Short mmCIF file of C-alpha atoms in Angstrom, two decimals:
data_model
loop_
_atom_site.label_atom_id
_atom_site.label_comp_id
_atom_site.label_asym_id
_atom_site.label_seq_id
_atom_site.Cartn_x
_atom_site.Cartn_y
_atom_site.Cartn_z
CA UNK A 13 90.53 18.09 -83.53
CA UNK A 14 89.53 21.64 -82.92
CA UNK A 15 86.50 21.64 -85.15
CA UNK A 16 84.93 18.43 -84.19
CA UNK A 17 85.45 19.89 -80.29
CA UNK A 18 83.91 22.88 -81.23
CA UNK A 19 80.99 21.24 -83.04
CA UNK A 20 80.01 19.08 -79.99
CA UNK A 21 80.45 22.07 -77.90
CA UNK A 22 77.55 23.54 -80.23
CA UNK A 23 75.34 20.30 -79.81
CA UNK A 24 75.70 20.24 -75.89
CA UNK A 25 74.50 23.62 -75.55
CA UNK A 26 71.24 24.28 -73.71
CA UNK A 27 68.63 26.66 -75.85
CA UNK A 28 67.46 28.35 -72.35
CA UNK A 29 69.56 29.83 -69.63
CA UNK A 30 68.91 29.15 -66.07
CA UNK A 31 66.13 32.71 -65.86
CA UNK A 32 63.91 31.04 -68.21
CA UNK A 33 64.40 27.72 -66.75
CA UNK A 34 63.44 28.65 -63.21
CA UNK A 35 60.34 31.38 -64.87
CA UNK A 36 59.16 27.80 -67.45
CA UNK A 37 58.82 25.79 -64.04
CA UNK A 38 56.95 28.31 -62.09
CA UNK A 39 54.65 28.33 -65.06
CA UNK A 40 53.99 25.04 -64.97
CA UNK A 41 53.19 24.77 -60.78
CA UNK A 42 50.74 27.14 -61.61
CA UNK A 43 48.93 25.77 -64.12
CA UNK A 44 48.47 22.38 -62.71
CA UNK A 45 47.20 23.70 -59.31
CA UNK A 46 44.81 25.61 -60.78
CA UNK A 47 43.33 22.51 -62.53
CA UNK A 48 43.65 20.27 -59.37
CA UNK A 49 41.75 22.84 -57.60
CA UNK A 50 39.33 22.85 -59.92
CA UNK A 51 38.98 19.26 -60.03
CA UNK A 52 38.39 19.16 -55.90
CA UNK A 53 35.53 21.81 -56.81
CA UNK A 54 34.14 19.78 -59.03
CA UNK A 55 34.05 16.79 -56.93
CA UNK A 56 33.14 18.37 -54.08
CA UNK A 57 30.00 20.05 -55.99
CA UNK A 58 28.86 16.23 -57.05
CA UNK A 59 29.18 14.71 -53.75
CA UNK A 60 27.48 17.69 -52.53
CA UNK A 61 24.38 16.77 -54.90
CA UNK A 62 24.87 13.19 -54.37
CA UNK A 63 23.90 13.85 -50.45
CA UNK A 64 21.02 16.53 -51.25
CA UNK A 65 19.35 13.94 -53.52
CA UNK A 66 19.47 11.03 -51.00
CA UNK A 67 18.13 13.25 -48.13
CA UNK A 68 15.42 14.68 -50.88
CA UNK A 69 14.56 11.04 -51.25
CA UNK A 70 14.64 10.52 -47.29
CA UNK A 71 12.59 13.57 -46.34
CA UNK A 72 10.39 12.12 -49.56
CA UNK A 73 10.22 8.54 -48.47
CA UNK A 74 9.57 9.70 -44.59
CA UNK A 75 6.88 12.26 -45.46
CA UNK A 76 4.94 9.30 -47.45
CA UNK A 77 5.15 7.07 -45.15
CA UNK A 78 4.21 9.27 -42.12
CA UNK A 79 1.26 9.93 -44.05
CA UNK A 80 0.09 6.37 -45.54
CA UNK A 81 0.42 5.17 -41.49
CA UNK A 82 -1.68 8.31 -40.72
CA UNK A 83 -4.13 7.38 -43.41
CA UNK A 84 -3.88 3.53 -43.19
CA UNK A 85 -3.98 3.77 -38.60
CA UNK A 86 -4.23 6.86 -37.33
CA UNK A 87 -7.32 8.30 -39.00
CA UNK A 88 -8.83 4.83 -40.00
CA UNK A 89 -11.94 4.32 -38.04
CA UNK A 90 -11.59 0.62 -37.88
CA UNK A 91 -8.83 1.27 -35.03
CA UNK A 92 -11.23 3.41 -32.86
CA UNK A 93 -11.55 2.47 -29.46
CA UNK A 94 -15.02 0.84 -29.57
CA UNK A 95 -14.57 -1.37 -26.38
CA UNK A 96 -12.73 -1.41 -23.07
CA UNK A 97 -13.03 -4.39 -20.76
CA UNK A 98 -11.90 -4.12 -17.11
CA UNK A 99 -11.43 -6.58 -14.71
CA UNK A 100 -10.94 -6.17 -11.19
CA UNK A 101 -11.13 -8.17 -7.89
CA UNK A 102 -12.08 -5.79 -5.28
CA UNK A 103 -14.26 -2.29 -4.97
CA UNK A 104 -13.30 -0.12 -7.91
CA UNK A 105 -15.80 1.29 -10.11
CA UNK A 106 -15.24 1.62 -13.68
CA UNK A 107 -15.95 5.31 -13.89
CA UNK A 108 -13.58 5.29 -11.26
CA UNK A 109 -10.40 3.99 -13.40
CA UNK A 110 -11.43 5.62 -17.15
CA UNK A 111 -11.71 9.05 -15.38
CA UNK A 112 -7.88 8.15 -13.53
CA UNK A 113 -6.50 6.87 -16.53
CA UNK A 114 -8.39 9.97 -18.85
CA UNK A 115 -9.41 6.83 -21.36
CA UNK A 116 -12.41 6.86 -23.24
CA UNK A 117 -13.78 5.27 -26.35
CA UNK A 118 -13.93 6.54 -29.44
CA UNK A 119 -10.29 7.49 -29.44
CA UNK A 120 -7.71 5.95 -31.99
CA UNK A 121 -6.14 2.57 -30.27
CA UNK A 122 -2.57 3.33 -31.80
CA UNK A 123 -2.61 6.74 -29.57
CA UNK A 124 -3.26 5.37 -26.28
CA UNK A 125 0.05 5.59 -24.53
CA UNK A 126 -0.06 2.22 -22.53
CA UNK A 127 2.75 3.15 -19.80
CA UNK A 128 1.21 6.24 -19.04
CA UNK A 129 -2.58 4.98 -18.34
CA UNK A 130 -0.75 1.83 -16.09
CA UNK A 131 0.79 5.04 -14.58
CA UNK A 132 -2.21 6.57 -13.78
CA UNK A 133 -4.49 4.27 -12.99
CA UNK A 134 -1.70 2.95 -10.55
CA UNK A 135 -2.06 6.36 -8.86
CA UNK A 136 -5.32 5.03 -6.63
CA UNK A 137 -4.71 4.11 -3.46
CA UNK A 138 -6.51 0.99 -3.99
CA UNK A 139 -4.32 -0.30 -7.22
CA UNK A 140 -1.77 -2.73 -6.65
CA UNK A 141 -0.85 -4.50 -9.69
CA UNK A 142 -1.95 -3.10 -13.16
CA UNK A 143 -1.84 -4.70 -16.66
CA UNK A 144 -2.95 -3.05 -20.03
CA UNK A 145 -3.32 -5.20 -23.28
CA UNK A 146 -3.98 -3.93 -26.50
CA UNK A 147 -6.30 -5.72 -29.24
CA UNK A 148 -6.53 -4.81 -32.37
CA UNK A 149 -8.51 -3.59 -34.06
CA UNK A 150 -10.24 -1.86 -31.26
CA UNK A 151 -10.18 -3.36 -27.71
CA UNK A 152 -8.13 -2.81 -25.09
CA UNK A 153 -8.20 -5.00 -21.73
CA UNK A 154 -7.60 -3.78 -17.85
CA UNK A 155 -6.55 -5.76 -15.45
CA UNK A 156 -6.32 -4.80 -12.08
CA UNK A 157 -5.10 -6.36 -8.86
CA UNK A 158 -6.43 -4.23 -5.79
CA UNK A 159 -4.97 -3.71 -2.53
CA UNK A 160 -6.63 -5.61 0.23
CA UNK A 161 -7.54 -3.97 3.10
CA UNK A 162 -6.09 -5.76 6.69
CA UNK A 163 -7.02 -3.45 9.11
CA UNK A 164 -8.96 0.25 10.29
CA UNK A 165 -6.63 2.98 11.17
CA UNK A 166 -7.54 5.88 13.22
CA UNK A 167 -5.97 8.85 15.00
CA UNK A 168 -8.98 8.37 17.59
CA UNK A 169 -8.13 6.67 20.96
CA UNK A 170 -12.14 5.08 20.73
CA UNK A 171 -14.07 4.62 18.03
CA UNK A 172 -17.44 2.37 17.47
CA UNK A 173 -18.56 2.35 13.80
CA UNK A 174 -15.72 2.98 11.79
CA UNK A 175 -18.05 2.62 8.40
CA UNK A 176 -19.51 5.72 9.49
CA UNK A 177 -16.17 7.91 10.82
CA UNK A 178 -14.28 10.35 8.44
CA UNK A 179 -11.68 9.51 10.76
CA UNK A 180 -11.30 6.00 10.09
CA UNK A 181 -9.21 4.45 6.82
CA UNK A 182 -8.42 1.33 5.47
CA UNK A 183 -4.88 0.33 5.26
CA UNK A 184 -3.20 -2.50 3.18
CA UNK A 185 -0.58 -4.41 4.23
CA UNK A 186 2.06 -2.03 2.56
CA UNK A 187 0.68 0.58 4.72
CA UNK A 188 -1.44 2.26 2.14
CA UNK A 189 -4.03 4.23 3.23
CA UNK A 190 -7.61 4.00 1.35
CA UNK A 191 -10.97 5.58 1.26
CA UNK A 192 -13.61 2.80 -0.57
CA UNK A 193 -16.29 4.10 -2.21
CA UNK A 194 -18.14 0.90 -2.19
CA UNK A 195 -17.74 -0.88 1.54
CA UNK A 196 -17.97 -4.66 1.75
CA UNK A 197 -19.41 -6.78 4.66
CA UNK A 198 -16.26 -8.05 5.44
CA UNK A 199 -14.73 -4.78 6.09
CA UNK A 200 -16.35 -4.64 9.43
CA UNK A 201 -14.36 -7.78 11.24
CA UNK A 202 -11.02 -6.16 9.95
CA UNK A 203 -8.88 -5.54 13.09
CA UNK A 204 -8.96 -1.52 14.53
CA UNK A 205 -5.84 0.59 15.17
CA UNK A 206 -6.53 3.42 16.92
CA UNK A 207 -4.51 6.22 18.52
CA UNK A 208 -2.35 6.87 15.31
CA UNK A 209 -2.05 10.76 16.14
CA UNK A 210 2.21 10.93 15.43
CA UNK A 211 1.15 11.54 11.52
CA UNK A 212 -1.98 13.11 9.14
CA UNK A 213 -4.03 10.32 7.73
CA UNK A 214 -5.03 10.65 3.98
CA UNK A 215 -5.99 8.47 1.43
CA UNK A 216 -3.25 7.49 -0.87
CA UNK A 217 -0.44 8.22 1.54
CA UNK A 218 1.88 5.32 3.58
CA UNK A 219 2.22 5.90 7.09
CA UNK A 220 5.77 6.61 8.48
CA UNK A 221 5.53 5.91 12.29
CA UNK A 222 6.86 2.86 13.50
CA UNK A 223 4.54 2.48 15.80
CA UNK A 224 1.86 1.63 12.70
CA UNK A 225 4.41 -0.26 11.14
CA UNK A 226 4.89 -2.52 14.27
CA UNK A 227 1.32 -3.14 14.28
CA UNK A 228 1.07 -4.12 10.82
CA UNK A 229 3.64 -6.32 11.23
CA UNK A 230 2.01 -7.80 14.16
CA UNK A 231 -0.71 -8.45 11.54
CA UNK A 232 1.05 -10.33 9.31
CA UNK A 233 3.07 -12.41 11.95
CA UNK A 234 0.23 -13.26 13.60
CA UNK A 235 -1.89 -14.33 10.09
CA UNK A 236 0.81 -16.23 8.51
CA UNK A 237 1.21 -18.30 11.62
CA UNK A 238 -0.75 -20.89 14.03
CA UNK A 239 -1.57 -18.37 16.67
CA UNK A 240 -4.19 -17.21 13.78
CA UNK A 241 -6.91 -19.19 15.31
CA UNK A 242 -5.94 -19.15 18.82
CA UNK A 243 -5.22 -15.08 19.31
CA UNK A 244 -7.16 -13.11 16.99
CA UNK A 245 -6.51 -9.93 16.94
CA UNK A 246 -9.52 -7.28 17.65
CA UNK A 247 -8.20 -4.08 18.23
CA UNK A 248 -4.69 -2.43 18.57
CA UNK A 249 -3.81 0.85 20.17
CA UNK A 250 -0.25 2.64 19.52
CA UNK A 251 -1.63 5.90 21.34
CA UNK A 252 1.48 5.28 23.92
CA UNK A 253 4.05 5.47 20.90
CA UNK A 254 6.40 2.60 23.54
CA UNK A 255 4.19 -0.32 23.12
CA UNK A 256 1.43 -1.54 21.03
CA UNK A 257 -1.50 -2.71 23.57
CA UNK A 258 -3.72 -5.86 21.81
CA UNK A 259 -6.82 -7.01 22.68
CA UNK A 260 -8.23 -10.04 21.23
CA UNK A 261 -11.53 -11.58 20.54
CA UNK A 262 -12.04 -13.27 24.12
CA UNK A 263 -10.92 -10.04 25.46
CA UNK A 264 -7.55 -10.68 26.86
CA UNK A 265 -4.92 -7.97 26.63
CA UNK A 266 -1.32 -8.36 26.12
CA UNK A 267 1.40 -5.58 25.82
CA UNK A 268 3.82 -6.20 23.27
CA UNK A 269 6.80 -4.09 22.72
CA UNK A 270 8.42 -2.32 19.52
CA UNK A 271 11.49 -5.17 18.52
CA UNK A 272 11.69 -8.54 18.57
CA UNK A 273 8.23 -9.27 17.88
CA UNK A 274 9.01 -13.32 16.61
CA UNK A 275 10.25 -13.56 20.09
CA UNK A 276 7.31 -12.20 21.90
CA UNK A 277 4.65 -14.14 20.00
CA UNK A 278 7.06 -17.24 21.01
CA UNK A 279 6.36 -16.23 24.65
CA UNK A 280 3.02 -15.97 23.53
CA UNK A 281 2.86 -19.20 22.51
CA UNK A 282 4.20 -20.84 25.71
CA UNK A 283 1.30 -18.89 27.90
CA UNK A 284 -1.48 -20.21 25.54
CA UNK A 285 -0.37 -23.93 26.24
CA UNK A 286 -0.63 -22.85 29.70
CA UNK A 287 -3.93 -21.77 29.42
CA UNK A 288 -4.95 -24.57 27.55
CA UNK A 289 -3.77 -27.37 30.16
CA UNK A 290 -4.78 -25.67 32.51
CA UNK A 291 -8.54 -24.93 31.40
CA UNK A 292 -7.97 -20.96 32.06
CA UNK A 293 -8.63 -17.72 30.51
CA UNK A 294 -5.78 -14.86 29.78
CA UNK A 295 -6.61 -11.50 31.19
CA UNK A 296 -3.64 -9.68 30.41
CA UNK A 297 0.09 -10.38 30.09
CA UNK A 298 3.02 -7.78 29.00
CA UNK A 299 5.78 -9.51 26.93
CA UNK A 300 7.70 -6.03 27.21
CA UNK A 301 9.59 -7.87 29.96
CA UNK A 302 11.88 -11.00 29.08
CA UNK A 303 11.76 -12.28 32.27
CA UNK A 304 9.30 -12.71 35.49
CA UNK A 305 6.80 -11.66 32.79
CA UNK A 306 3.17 -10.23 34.24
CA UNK A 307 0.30 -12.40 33.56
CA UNK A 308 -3.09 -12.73 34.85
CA UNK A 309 -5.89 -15.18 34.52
CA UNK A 310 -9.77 -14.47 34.40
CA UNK A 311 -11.91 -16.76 36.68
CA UNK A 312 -13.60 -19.83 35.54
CA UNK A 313 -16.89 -19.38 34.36
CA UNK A 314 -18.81 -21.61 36.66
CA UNK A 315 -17.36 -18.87 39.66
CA UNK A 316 -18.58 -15.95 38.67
CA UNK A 317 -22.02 -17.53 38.07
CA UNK A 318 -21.72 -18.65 41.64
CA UNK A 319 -20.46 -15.67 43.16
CA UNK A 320 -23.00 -13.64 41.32
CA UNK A 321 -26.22 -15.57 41.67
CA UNK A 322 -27.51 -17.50 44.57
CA UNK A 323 -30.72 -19.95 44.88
CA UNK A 324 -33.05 -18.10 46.45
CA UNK A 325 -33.67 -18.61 50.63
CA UNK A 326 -37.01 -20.34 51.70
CA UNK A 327 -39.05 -17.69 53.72
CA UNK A 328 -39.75 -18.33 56.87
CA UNK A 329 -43.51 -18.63 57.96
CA UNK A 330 -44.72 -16.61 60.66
CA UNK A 331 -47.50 -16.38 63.21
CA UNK A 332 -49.85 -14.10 62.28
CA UNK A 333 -50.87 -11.31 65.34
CA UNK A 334 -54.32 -9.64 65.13
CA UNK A 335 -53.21 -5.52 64.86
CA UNK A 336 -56.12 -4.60 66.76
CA UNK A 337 -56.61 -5.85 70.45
CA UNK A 338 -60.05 -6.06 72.22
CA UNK A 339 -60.73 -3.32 74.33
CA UNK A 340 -62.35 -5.84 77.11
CA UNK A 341 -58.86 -7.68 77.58
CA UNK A 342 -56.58 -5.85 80.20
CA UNK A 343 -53.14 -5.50 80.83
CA UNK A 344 -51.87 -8.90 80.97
CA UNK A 345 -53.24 -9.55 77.62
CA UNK A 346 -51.53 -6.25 76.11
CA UNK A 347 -48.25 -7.34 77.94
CA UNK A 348 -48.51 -11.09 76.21
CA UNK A 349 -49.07 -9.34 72.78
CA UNK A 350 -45.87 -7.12 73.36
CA UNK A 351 -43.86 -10.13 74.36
CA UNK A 352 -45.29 -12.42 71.46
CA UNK A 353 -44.92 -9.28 69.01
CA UNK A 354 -41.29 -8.95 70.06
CA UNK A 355 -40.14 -12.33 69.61
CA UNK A 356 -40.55 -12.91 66.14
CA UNK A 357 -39.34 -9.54 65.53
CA UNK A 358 -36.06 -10.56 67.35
CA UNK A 359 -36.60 -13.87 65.05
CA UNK A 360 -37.09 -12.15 61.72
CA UNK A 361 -33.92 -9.94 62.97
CA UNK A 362 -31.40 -12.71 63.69
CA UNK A 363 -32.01 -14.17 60.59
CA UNK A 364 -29.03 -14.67 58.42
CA UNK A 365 -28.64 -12.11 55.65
CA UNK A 366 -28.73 -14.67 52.14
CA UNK A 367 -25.29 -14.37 50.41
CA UNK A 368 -26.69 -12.70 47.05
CA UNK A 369 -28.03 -9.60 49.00
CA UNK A 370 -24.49 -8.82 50.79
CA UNK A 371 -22.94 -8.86 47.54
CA UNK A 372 -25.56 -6.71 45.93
CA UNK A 373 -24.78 -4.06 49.40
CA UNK A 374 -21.33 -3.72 48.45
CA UNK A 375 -21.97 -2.88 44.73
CA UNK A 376 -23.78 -0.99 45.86
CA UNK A 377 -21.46 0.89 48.19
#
């Protein structure tokens, strides 16, 4: 029993002690870090060429294609700018827009920046609406909607000829201000607004004061309803800065105030029936006031003829008296020619005075 216990003893026994153990396990952390590190640097290193190769190929791919587009559009001359068609429906000249929109031809089609010419040319004063088409190869259409002028505006209280005042602008119905070049016929029967001194008057600018706003308003009220043919608007002066004072085109002048404008031309209204009933002509009327509103009439027609012109009196025929008397007559005869001189004097005297003349004597005073 004691030697086979002793033998197993011998096979159970471990070769190493627990030093070497623990020093054989350190070795062995060691080595495999050292070749997972190097693994991770080795990966690392190809994904690092991986990603240089495919932005090589990018930066390769981008720098042939920026040049085939350069070569195939850019610097071909079949995409030159060879024609530019504009179309407009007012005043403006075609020098006019290119220089605005700093478009010529012979300049490539593909670098014409489209938002920033409609920008510019948009920039007039007399450009509403703008729209820019490019054709290839080498066209590229304008279209322009101008601003239409509805009225003369003026700082001046009076002004006659506003063609020929630097004062004087044309104004849309946005309240754009505009100088034209080019001045049509029609210009002239636009409706004057004079007085406008509460702001400085440029082209290109949009007044401020409400006063001009009223009155444009008044404009468009007054175009877009009935009262369009029956109270046409000549002239309009916001010099007071309270009221805006109208006169139309049979002269009649009505006061309208700053609000409620849909009201007054209502009110309006009602005094044009009037007139129209009652066969008369408006002088003036203020629609300021809601009620016991102040209106006058202008006398008929057929009045004023009469009251100015009268049919002219018969004249009266006289006796005519010798100037010299004989010298053989005495003084009876001189004493008869007194008396008979006198009494058509007193006749030509008492005559009535005709109306026409009394009239004309106190014009004249």
């Amino acid at each position: 029993m004691s030697f086979r216990q002793r033998t197993s003893r011998t096979r159970n026994r471990r070769l190493s002690n627990v030093r070497q153990r623990r020093q054989q396990h350190l070795l062995d952390v060691k080595v495999r870090s050292r070749r997972a590190t190097k693994n991770r640097i080795r990966s690392a290193l190809g994904m690092v060429w991986k990603l240089a190769l495919v932005l090589i190929l990018c930066v390769a791919g981008y720098a042939g294609a920026r040049e085939a587009v350069k070569r195939l559009f850019f610097e071909n001359p079949d995409y030159y700018v060879q024609a530019i068609e504009l179309q407009t429906d007012g005043t403006l000249q075609r020098e006019q827009v290119l220089k605005a929109a700093d478009l010529h031809e012979g300049a490539n089609i593909f670098s014409v920046n489209l938002a920033r010419v409609r920008d510019r040319i948009q920039e007039l004063p007399q450009a509403d609406e703008v729209e820019i088409v490019r054709k290839l190869p080498s066209e590229i259409d304008i279209r322009i909607v101008e601003r239409k002028p509805v009225a003369w505006i003026t700082s001046e209280t009076e002004i006659n000829d506003p063609f020929a005042s630097d004062a004087a602008f044309l104004v849309g119905a946005r309240g754009v201000l505009m100088k034209q070049k080019k001045l049509l016929p029609e210009y002239l029967g636009l409706p004057l607004i004079v007085g406008c001194s509460s702001e400085s008057l440029e082209a290109g600018k949009t007044v401020e004061s409400l006063e001009a706003k009223t009155a444009l308003d008044l404009l468009r009220l007054t175009e877009s309803s009935f009262l369009q043919t029956r109270f046409q608007i000549r002239e309009i002066d916001i010099s007071k800065n309270y009221c805006l004072l109208v006169t139309d085109k049979n002269r009649s002048r009505v006061m309208f105030g700053l609000n409620d404008l849909e009201g007054q031309l209502r009110r309006l209204q009602v005094f044009l029936d009037y007139c129209d009933n009652t066969k008369q002509e408006l002088e003036t009327l203020n629609l300021v006031a809601q009620r016991n509103i102040p209106v006058t009439f202008t006398n008929p027609a057929a009045a004023v003829i009469n009251d100015t012109l009268e049919p002219a009196v018969e004249p009266r025929i006289m006796k005519a008296i010798p100037v010299h008397a004989q010298e053989s007559r005495g003084h009876q005869d001189s004493g008869k020619q007194e008396t008979g001189s006198s009494a058509p004097k007193s006749r030509a005297t008492s005559a009535p005075v005709p109306k026409a003349s009394r009239i004309q004597q106190k014009k004249a005073e």
